Coordinates of C-alpha atoms in Angstrom, one line a residue:
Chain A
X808 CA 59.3 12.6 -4.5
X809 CA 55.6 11.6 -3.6
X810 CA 54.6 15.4 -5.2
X811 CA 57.0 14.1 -8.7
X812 CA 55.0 10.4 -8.3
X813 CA 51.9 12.1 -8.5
X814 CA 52.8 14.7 -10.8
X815 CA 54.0 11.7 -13.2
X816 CA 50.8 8.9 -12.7
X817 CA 48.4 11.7 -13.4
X818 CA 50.5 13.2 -16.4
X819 CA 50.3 9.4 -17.6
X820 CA 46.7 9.2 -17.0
X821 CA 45.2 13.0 -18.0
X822 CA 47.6 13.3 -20.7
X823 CA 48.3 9.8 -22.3
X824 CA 46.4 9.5 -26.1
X825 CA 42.8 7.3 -25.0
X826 CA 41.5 5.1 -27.6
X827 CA 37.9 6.9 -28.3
X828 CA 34.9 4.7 -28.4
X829 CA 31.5 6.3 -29.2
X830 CA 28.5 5.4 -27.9
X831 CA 27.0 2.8 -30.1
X832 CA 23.5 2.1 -30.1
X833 CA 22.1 -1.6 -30.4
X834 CA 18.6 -0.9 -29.6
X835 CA 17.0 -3.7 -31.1
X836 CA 13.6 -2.7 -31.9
X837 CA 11.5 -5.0 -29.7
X838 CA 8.4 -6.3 -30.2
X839 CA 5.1 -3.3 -28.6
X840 CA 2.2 -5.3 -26.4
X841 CA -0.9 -6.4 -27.8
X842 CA -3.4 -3.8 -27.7
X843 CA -6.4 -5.3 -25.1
X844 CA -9.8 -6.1 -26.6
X845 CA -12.6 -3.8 -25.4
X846 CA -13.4 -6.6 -22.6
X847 CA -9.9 -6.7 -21.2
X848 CA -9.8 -2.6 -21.5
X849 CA -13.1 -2.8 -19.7
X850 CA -11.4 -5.6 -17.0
X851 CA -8.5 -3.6 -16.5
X852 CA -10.4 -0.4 -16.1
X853 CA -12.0 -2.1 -13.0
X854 CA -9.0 -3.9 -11.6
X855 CA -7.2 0.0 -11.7
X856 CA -10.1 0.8 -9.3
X857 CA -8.6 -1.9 -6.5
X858 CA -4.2 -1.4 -7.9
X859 CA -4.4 2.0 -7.1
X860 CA -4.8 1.4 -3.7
X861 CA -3.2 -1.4 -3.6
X862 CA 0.5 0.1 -4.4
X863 CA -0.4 2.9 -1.5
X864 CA -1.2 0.5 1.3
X865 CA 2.1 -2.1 -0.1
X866 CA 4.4 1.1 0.5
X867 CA 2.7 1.7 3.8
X868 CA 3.1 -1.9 4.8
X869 CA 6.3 -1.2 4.0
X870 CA 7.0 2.3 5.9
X871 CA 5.6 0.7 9.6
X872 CA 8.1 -1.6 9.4
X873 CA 10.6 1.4 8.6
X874 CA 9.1 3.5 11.2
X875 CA 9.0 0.8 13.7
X876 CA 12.8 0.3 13.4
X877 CA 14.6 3.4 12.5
X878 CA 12.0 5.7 15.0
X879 CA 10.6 4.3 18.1
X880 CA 10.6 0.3 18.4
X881 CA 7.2 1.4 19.7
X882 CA 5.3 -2.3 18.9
X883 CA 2.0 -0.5 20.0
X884 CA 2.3 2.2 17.2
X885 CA 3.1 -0.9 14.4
X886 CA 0.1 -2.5 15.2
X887 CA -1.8 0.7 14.8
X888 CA -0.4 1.3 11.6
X889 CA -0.8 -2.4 10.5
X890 CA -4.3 -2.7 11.1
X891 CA -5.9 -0.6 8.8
X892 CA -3.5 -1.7 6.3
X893 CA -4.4 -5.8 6.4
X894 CA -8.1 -4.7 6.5
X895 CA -7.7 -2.6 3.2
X896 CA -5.7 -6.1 1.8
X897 CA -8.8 -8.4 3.5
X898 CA -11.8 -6.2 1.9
X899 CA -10.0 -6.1 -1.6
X900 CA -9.4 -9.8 -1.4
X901 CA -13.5 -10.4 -2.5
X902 CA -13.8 -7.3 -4.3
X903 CA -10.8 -8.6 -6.4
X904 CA -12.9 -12.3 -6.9
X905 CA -15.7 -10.2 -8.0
X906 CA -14.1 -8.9 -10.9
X907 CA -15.6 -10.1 -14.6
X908 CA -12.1 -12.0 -16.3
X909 CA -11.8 -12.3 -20.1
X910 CA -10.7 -15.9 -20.4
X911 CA -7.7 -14.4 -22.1
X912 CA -6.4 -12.6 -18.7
X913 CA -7.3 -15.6 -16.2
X914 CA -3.9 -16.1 -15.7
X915 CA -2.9 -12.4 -15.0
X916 CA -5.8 -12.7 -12.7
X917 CA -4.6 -15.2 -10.9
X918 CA -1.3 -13.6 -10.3
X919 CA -3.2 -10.7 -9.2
X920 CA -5.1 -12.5 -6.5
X921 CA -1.9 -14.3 -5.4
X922 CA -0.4 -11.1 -4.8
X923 CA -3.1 -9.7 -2.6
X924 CA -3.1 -12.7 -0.6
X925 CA 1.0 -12.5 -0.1
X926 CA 0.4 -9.1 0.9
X927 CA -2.4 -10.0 3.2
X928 CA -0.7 -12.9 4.7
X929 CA 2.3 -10.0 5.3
X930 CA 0.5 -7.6 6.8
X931 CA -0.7 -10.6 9.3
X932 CA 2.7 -11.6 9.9
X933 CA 4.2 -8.6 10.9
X934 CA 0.7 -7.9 13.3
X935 CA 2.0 -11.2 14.4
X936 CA 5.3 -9.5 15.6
X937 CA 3.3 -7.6 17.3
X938 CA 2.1 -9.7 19.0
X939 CA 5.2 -12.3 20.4
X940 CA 8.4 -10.1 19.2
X941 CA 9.8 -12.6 17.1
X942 CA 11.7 -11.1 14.5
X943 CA 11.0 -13.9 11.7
X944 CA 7.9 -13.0 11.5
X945 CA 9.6 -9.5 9.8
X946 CA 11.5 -11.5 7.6
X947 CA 8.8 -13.9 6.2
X948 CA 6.7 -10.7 5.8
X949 CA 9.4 -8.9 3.9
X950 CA 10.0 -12.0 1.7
X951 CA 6.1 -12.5 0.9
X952 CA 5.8 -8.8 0.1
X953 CA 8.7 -8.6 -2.1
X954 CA 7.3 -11.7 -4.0
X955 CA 3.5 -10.0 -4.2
X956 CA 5.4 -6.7 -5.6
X957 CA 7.1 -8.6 -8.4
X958 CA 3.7 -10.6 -9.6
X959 CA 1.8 -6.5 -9.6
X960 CA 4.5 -5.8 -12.0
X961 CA 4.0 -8.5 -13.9
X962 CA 0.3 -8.1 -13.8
X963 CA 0.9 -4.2 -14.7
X964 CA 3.2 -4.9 -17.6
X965 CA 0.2 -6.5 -19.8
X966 CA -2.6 -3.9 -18.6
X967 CA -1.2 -0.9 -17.6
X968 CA 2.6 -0.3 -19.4
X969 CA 4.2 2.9 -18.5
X970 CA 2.3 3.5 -14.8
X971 CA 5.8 4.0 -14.0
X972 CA 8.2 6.9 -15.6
X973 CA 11.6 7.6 -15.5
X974 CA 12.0 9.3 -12.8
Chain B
X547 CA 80.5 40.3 11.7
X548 CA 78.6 42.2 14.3
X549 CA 76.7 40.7 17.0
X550 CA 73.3 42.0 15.6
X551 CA 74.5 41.0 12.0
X552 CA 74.9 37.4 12.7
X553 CA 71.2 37.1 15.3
X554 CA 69.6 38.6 11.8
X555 CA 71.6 36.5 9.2
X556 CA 70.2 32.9 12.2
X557 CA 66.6 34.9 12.0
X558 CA 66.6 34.7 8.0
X559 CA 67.9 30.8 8.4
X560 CA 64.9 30.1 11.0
X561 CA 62.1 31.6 8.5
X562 CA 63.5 30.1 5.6
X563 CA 63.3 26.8 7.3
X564 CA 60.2 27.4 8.6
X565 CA 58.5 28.3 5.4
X566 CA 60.5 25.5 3.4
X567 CA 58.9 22.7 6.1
X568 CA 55.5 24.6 5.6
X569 CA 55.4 24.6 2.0
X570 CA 56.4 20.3 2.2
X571 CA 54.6 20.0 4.6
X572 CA 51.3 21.1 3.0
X573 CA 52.6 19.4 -0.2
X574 CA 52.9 16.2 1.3
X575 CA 49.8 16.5 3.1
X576 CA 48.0 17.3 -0.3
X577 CA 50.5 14.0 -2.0
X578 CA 48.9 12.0 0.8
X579 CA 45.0 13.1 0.6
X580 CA 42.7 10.5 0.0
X581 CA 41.4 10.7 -3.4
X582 CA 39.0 8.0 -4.9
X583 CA 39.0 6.1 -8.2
X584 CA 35.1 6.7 -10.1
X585 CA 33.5 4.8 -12.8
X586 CA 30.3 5.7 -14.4
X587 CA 28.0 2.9 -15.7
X588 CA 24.5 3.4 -17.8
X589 CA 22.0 0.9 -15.8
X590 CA 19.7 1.4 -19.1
X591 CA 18.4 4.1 -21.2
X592 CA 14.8 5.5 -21.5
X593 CA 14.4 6.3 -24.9
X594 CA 12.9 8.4 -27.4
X595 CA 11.2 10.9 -23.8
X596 CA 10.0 14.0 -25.0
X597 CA 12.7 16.7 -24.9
X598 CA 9.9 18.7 -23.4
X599 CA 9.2 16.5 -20.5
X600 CA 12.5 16.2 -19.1
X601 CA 13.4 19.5 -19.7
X602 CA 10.7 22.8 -19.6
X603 CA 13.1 24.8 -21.2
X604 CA 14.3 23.0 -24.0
X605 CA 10.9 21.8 -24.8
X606 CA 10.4 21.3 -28.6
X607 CA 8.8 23.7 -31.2
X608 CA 8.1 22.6 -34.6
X609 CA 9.6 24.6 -37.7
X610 CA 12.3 25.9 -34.3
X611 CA 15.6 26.6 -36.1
X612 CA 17.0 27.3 -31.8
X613 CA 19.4 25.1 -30.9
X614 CA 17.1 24.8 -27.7
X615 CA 14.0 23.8 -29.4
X616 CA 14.7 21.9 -32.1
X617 CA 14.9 18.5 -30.6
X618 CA 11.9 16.6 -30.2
X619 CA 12.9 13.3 -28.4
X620 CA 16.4 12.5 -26.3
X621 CA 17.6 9.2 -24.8
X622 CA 18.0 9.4 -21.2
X623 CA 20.9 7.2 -19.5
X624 CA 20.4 5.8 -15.8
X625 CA 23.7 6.3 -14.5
X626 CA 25.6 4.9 -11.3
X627 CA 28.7 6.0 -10.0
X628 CA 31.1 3.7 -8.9
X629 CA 33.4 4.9 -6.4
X630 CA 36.7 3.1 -4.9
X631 CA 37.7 4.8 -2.2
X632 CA 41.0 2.8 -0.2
X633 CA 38.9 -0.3 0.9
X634 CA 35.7 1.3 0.4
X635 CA 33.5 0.6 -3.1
X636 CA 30.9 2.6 -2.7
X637 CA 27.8 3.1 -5.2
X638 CA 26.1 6.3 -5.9
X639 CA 22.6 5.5 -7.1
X640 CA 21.9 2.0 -7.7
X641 CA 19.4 2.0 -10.8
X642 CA 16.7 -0.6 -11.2
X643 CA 15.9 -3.9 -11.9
X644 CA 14.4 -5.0 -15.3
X645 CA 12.8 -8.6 -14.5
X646 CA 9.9 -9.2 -17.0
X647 CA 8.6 -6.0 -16.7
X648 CA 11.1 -3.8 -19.5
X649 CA 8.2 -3.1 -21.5
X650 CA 6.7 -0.3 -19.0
X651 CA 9.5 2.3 -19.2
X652 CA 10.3 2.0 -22.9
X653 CA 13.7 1.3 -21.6
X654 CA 16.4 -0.6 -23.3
X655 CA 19.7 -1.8 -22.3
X656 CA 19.7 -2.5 -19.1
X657 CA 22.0 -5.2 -17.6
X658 CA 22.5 -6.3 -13.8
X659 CA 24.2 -4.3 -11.7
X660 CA 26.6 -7.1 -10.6
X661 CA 27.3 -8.2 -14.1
X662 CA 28.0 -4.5 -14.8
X663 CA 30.4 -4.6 -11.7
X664 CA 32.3 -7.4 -13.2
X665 CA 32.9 -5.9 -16.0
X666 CA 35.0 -3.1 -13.6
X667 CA 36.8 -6.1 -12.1
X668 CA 34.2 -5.7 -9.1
X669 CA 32.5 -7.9 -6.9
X670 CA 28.8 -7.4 -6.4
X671 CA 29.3 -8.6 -2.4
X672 CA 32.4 -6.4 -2.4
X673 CA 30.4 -3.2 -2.0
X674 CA 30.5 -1.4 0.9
X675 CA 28.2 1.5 0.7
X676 CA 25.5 2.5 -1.6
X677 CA 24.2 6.3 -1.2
X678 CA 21.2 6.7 -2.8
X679 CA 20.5 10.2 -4.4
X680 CA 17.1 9.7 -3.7
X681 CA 14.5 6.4 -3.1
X682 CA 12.8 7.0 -6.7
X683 CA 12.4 3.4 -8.5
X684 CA 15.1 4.1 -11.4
X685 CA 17.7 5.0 -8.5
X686 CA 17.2 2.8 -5.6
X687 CA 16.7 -0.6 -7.1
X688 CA 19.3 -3.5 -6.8
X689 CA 19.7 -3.2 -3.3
X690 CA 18.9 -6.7 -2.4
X691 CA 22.0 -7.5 -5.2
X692 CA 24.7 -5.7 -2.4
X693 CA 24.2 -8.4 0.0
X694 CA 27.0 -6.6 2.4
X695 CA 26.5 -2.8 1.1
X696 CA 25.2 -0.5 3.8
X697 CA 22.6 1.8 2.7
X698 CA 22.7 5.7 3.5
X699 CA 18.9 7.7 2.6
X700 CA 18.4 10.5 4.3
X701 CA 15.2 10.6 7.0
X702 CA 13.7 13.3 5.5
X703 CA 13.2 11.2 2.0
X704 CA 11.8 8.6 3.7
X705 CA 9.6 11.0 5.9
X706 CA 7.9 12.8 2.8
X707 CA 6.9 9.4 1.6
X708 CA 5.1 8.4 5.1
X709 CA 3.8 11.8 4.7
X710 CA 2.0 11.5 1.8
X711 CA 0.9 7.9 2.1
X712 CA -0.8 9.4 5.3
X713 CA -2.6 12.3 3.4
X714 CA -6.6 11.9 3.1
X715 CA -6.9 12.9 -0.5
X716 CA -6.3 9.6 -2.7
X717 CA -4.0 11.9 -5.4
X718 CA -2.1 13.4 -3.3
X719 CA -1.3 9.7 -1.9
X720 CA -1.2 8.2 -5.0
X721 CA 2.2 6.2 -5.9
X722 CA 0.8 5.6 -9.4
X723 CA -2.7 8.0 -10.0
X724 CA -3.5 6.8 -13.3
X725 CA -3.1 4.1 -15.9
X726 CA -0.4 5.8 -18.2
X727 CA 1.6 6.9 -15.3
X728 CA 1.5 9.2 -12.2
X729 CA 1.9 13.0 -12.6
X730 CA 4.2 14.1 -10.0
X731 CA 2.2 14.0 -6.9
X732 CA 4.6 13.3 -3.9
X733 CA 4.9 9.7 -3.5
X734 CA 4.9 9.3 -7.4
X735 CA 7.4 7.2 -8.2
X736 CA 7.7 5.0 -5.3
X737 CA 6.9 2.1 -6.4
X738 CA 6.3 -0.9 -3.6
X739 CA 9.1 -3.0 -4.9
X740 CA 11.9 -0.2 -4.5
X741 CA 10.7 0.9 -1.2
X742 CA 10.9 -3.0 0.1
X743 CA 14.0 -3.0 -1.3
X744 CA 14.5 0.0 1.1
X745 CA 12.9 -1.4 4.3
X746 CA 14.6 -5.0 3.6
X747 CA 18.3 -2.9 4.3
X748 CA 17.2 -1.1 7.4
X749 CA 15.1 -4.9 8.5
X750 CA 18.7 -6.3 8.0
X751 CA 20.7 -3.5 10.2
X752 CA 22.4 -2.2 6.9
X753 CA 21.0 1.3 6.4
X754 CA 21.9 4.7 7.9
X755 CA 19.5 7.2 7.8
X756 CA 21.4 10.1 7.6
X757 CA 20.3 13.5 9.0
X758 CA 21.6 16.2 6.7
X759 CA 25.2 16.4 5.7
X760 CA 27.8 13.2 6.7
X761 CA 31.4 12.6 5.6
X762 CA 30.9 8.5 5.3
X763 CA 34.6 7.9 4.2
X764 CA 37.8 10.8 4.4
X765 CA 36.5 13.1 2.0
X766 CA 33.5 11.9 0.8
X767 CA 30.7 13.5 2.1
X768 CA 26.7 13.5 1.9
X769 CA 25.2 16.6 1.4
X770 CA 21.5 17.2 2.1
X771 CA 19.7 18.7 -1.1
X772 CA 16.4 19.0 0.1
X773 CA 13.3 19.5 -2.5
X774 CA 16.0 19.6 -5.2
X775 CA 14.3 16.6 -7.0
X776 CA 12.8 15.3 -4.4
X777 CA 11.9 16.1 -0.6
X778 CA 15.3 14.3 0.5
X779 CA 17.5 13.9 -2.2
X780 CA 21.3 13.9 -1.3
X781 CA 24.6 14.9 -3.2
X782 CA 27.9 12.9 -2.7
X783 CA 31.3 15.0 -3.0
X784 CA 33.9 12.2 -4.1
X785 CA 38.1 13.6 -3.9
X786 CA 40.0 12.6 -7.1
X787 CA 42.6 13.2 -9.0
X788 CA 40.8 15.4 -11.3
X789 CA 39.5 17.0 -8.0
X790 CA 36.5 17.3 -6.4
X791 CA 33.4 15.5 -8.0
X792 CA 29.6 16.1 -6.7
X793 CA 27.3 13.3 -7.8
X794 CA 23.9 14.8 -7.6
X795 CA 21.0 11.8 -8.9
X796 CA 18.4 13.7 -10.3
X797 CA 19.2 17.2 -8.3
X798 CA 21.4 17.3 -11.5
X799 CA 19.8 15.2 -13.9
X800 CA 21.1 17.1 -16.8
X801 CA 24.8 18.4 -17.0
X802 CA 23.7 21.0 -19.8
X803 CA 20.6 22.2 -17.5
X804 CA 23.7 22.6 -14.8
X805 CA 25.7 24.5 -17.3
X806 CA 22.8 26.7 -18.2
X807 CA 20.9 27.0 -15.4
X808 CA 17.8 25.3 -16.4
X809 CA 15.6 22.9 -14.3
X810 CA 15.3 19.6 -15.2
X811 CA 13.5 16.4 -14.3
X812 CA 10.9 18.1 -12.5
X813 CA 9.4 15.8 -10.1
X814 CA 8.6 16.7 -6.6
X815 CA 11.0 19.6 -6.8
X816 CA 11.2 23.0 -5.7
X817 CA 13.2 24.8 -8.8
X818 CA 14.9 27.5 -6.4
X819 CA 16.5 24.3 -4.3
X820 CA 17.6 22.6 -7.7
X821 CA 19.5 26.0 -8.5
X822 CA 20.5 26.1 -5.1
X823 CA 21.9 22.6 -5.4
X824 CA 23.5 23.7 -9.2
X825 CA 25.1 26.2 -7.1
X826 CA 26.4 23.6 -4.4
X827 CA 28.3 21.8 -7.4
X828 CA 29.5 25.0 -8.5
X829 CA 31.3 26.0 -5.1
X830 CA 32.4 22.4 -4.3
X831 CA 33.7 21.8 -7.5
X832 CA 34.8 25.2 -8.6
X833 CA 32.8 24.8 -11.6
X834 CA 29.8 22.9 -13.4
X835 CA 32.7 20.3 -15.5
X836 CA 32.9 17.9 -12.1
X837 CA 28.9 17.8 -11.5
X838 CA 27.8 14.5 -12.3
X839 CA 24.4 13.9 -14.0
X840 CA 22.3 11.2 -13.7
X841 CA 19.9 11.3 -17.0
X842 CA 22.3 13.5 -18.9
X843 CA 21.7 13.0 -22.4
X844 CA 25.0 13.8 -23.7
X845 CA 27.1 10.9 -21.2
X846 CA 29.3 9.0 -22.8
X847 CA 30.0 11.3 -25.3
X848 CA 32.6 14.4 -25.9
X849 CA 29.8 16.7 -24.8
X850 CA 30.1 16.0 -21.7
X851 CA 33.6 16.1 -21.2
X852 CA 34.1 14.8 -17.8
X853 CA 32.1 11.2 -19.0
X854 CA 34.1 11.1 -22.7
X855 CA 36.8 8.3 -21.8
X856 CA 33.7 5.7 -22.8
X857 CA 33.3 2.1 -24.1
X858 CA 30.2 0.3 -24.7
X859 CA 30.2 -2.6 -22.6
X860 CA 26.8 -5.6 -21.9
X861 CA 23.7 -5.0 -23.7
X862 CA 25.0 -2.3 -25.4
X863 CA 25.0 0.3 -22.2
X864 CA 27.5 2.1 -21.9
X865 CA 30.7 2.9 -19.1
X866 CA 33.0 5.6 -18.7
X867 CA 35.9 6.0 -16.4
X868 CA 36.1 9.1 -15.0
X869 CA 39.3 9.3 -12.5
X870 CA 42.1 7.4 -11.3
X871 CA 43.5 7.1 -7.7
X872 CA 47.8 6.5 -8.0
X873 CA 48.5 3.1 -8.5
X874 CA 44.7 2.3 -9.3
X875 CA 44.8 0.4 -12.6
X876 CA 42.9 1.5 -15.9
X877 CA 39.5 -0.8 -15.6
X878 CA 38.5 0.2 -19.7
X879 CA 39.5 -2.6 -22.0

């Protein structure tokens, strides 16, 4: 009877005539991003020298705290890890301020300098774990990181479109 | 009748009997396997990549009358299986999120993964699991949108990336080497978002890091693919009606390089452990018509049959359903 039921609900299903619906394309053709002017190429050019070391040390950031809890708990190793990684974001912090900005990128700048502080204050945080134990500080790190991660996109989608591929 | 005719006549009985119960028996129990209900839903679509780059093989030639080199561009789905197994909603890849950032992947039609869900009749928070095929941007995004999904990577993904964020020379430990995009070094594609995404799971107590192969519901079972796209990338086999599916991520990004035994999506992959992980479909499934692509060109469509039953759905992406459970109602409008 259950063999028959079976027998039956798939017949229906397999065998049953289907309404076919191609694929239909509504790519809209959207607008491409302004070319940069030789000054913001030339910006850009210098704030790839800092990004690329940025994204490293923002997944590492990442992978102590994913080493800390899926490995050892060991709050001695974190720090280690840590350490190096809230230098990298301290030193960049000047470097960054350094930087010659076209008037017409001050405000991607700025988001670019926000981020390095979120990710500076994160890396703090979680030394700040640490330190005390207390598992907030994890938390506020991984929100302030996340938020940082979001403005480098943003930052990366007017100077550097297509750093990322499909995959 | 003699004494020996009736003990052989009661023999016969017995064996018939037994063999009637076995041959129920094992049809019941077969009636009564799990099998899951799968949906396939396009995340977004890269369009207008090189035939070339996402496939050696079938690279294009100019003035090439071959069916294989004839083709200079193909749009690329981002697909994500949806899987209902009994209480279990499980997601198999989890795509990425376009915020105000579309621009950078020349992608288009991308909608959220809960409004996607919706469309199924699905609940965003109703998802249980999410396997990720691998932690690559385009797979692993979203997470933060499955408040009560559990995540499963496996530890040696996540160990190749601490590897090579660890290794002295700056390309090697590049996540994105050079302005116009990274060129397959090992933690290429990795982008910080993603892997916060990641660490904010496991910070929460809802990852697994799985260790090789793991049955994660009855029937469905993780299968390590090491190297096949990437240093830990992992199959799903799903029971169905249709019978046994293996989703593979980018270990099978394309259904025809399956079919044909072509690599594809070459990223940190070893080509023998992508054929080695064709071959995994191949034995699993009994075949290459149940392997489930993720960046097959030809989803959607008639070419690849298992993927046909198709509707557009928001933004123009695009949703197939793939197999029923009994009693599981048809989710296409």
């Amino acid at each position: 009877m259950v063999l028959a039921t079976v027998v039956v609900v798939a017949w229906q299903h397999e065998l049953r005539p289907t309404k076919r619906q191609d694929a239909v394309s509504t790519t809209s053709p959207r607008p491409e991003p302004r070319a940069l002017t030789a000054e913001e190429e030339s910006y850009a050019a210098s704030l790839w020298q800092i990004h690329r070391e940025v994204t490293p040390s923002a997944v590492a950031m990442s992978f102590a705290g994913i080493v800390y809890e899926t490995a050892n708990h060991d709050a001695r190793q974190l720090e280690r890890k840590l350490e190096p990684v809230a230098q990298f974001f301290g030193d960049a912090e000047p470097r960054l301020r350094d930087l010659r900005v076209p008037a017409s990128l001050s405000r991607v700048h700025s988001q670019y300098v926000d981020a390095l502080v979120l990710y500076r204050k994160a890396s703090q945080e979680m030394l700040a774990f640490t330190k005390d134990g207390e598992r907030q500080h994890l938390n506020d790190a991984h929100d302030m990181s996340v938020q940082a991660s979001q403005d480098l996109l943003r930052v990366g989608e007017v100077l550097w479109p297509g750093q990322y591929k499909p995959h | 009748m003699t004494r020996l005719g009736i003990g052989l006549r009661l023999m016969a009985s017995l064996v018939a009997t037994f063999v009637v119960l076995v041959l129920l028996g094992g049809t019941v129990a077969q009636a009564q396997a799990p099998v899951c209900s799968v949906w396939l839903i396009e995340s977004s679509r890269f369009m207008k990549v090189p035939f070339g780059a996402f496939m050696p093989d079938r690279a294009f030639v100019p003035g090439s009358n071959s069916p294989s080199n004839n083709i200079p561009t193909v749009d690329l789905p981002v697909n994500v299986g949806v899987i209902k197994c009994g209480s279990d909603l499980i997601l198999y890849d989890t795509g990425w999120k376009q915020q105000d950032y579309l621009k950078m992947t020349g992608s288009d039609h991308w909608a959220p993964i809960a409004e996607q869900l919706k469309v199924l009749g699905f609940n965003a928070a109703d998802v249980t699991k999410a396997v990720i095929g691998h932690a690559h941007w385009d797979h692993a995004g979203q997470l933060s949108d499955l408040p009560n999904a559990v995540l499963y990577v496996q530890k040696q993904e996540l160990a190749a990336i601490e590897w090579a964020l660890n290794y002295p020379e700056k390309h090697i430990r590049a996540i994105n080497s050079d302005p116009g995009g990274c060129n397959r070094t090992p933690a290429c594609g990795y982008m910080p978002l993603t892997m916060e995404e990641v660490y904010g799971k496991i910070l929460k107590g809802k990852a697994v890091v799985v260790d090789g192969e793991m049955e994660i519901a009855p029937g469905v079972v993780i299968h390590p693919a090491f190297r096949a796209h990437t240093a830990g990338s992992q199959l799903l086999e799903v029971p169905t009606s249709i019978g046994k599916l293996v989703f593979g991520s980018d270990a099978f990004s394309s259904y025809e390089a399956i079919r044909d035994w072509m690599v594809a999506n070459v990223q940190q992959t070893d080509s023998v452990q992508q054929f080695l992980a064709y071959e995994r479909c191949y034995k699993i499934t009994g075949g290459y018509e149940n392997c489930v692509a993720a960046h097959e060109p030809l989803s959607y469509t008639d070419k690849y049959p298992l993927t046909k039953n198709s509707w557009v759905a928001l933004n123009g992406g695009r949703m197939a359903e793939i197999a029923l459970a009994p009693g599981e109602k048809s989710r296409k409008p």
